[in-house]
């Protein structure tokens, strides 16, 4: 088929210059030079208004004239007028106000009635977005965390720390909604590529409520927020923070202990408080578990687990997830995901691995959960989609990390090479580290990887996005289309993002 050139559509002639001046129209106001914007006004109305103005002694010129003092338009925003003038060759337009006045037709009609140019009032002026202080992208912050890139390092640290304290305090009061609101506000600030300096900048951002705004304003003005400082000083906040840091203790238990008058770890011990096996281990290893785990330690533990896994199931893989996969150099625990390319081979593996680690004296505590996902009914899949709990075969343990075996670099808190200080001043060559092992069938691996990479805020919003925007349910096992009633398979995280119509966000940019 031959290509016939498409004839250019003939359009109404667009005059950059207005109709010719008639000699019988003397110029009475030489300092006022009008330009009438044809966009929306139309060519014939513009011609009519031009001759009307000239008959009254006004000077009217084209958009390319440097003499124009008053730009008059009808039904356009200031930004649209700027755009139109630029297209017509007015390189002298300046959004900061040094160019001609951008006016609504009301100024024109009032001037025509008055028989002379009326004084320009604010109501005559068209607003223009000032772009000089506002680089591209500032105004475009997506509403969902999973639509944004959130790097590890950001420019609003003081603000996010304050907001996260507020979120934590709300969580300690079991006010989940309030806690979420502060967390979301903090997440927005973490994603900004610039430092917020004025509260006015917040108006264009999503998820910043009035209370968050107040906290931000205090920090911007005074360097700290009085409300945050008083929370941090409060006995309840300090006690709740201490108790919830114990492995196995949640907000409910910590609140109960606080109500019972307990304030310190010594109180827990002295009062013979009833503790679960997990909490006992948490209390016993409290000091070690407070010390951040560094990447080299996480990798060393990963290698020990890999060795154990290989013994029982050659070809199985061990993947470091959680904060370390997002690029963090330290964290509160080590999250490892185990799978095997041949589906079904992984069944029963965790029990063997745990037994072996235990026999080597490497587990200070462990509790396991068998895989209950296959027993799930469809409705439960929908219900569980918003919860972070999953149904994999998994183990929550406390690992004994030995520095003397295998060249492990010390983490923070260590005092001498290959040793750490215990609370009583004696040195020892090992440290307790929280370890989560999760075994996943190969077909669910991408979902588990996405779910376990975090951050928690990122995961929560990803699941909310699925439900609210896509009518889908996502968890660490699968993606389910609620209307089509089908599971959507994915061999990689990228494929999951594709199913959701989301731009792929790499792990390092999920630090919300
Ligand atoms: P973590 O609590 O370990 O967070 O959970 P993290 O980001 O690695 O933080 P640090 O660095 O250890 O302090 C990691 C991810 O695993 C998911 C969480 O939602 C989080 O995104 N997770 C955790 C689950 O899916 N299920 C769980 O039972 C626990
Ligand atoms: Mn972790």
mmCIF file with all atom_site columns, C-alpha atoms in Angstrom, residues 296-309 318 336 406 408:
data_model
loop_
_atom_site.group_PDB
_atom_site.id
_atom_site.type_symbol
_atom_site.label_atom_id
_atom_site.label_alt_id
_atom_site.label_comp_id
_atom_site.label_asym_id
_atom_site.label_entity_id
_atom_site.label_seq_id
_atom_site.pdbx_PDB_ins_code
_atom_site.Cartn_x
_atom_site.Cartn_y
_atom_site.Cartn_z
_atom_site.occupancy
_atom_site.B_iso_or_equiv
_atom_site.pdbx_formal_charge
_atom_site.auth_seq_id
_atom_site.auth_comp_id
_atom_site.auth_asym_id
_atom_site.auth_atom_id
_atom_site.pdbx_PDB_model_num
ATOM 1  C CA . UNK A 1 296 ? 28.495 -8.926  57.653 1.00 0.00 ? 296 UNK A CA 1
ATOM 2  C CA . UNK A 1 297 ? 26.814 -10.722 60.571 1.00 0.00 ? 297 UNK A CA 1
ATOM 3  C CA . UNK A 1 298 ? 23.606 -11.244 58.572 1.00 0.00 ? 298 UNK A CA 1
ATOM 4  C CA . UNK A 1 299 ? 25.610 -12.635 55.667 1.00 0.00 ? 299 UNK A CA 1
ATOM 5  C CA . UNK A 1 300 ? 27.578 -14.955 57.980 1.00 0.00 ? 300 UNK A CA 1
ATOM 6  C CA . UNK A 1 301 ? 24.345 -16.353 59.413 1.00 0.00 ? 301 UNK A CA 1
ATOM 7  C CA . UNK A 1 302 ? 23.019 -16.726 55.849 1.00 0.00 ? 302 UNK A CA 1
ATOM 8  C CA . UNK A 1 303 ? 26.060 -18.843 54.987 1.00 0.00 ? 303 UNK A CA 1
ATOM 9  C CA . UNK A 1 304 ? 25.594 -21.111 58.009 1.00 0.00 ? 304 UNK A CA 1
ATOM 10 C CA . UNK A 1 305 ? 21.941 -21.637 57.053 1.00 0.00 ? 305 UNK A CA 1
ATOM 11 C CA . UNK A 1 306 ? 22.902 -22.230 53.411 1.00 0.00 ? 306 UNK A CA 1
ATOM 12 C CA . UNK A 1 307 ? 25.336 -24.925 54.535 1.00 0.00 ? 307 UNK A CA 1
ATOM 13 C CA . UNK A 1 308 ? 22.642 -26.613 56.600 1.00 0.00 ? 308 UNK A CA 1
ATOM 14 C CA . UNK A 1 309 ? 20.087 -26.398 53.792 1.00 0.00 ? 309 UNK A CA 1
ATOM 15 C CA . UNK A 1 318 ? 18.787 -19.011 50.817 1.00 0.00 ? 318 UNK A CA 1
ATOM 16 C CA . UNK A 1 336 ? 16.045 -15.501 55.328 1.00 0.00 ? 336 UNK A CA 1
ATOM 17 C CA . UNK A 1 406 ? 34.631 -18.221 60.441 1.00 0.00 ? 406 UNK A CA 1
ATOM 18 C CA . UNK A 1 408 ? 32.877 -12.734 61.170 1.00 0.00 ? 408 UNK A CA 1
#
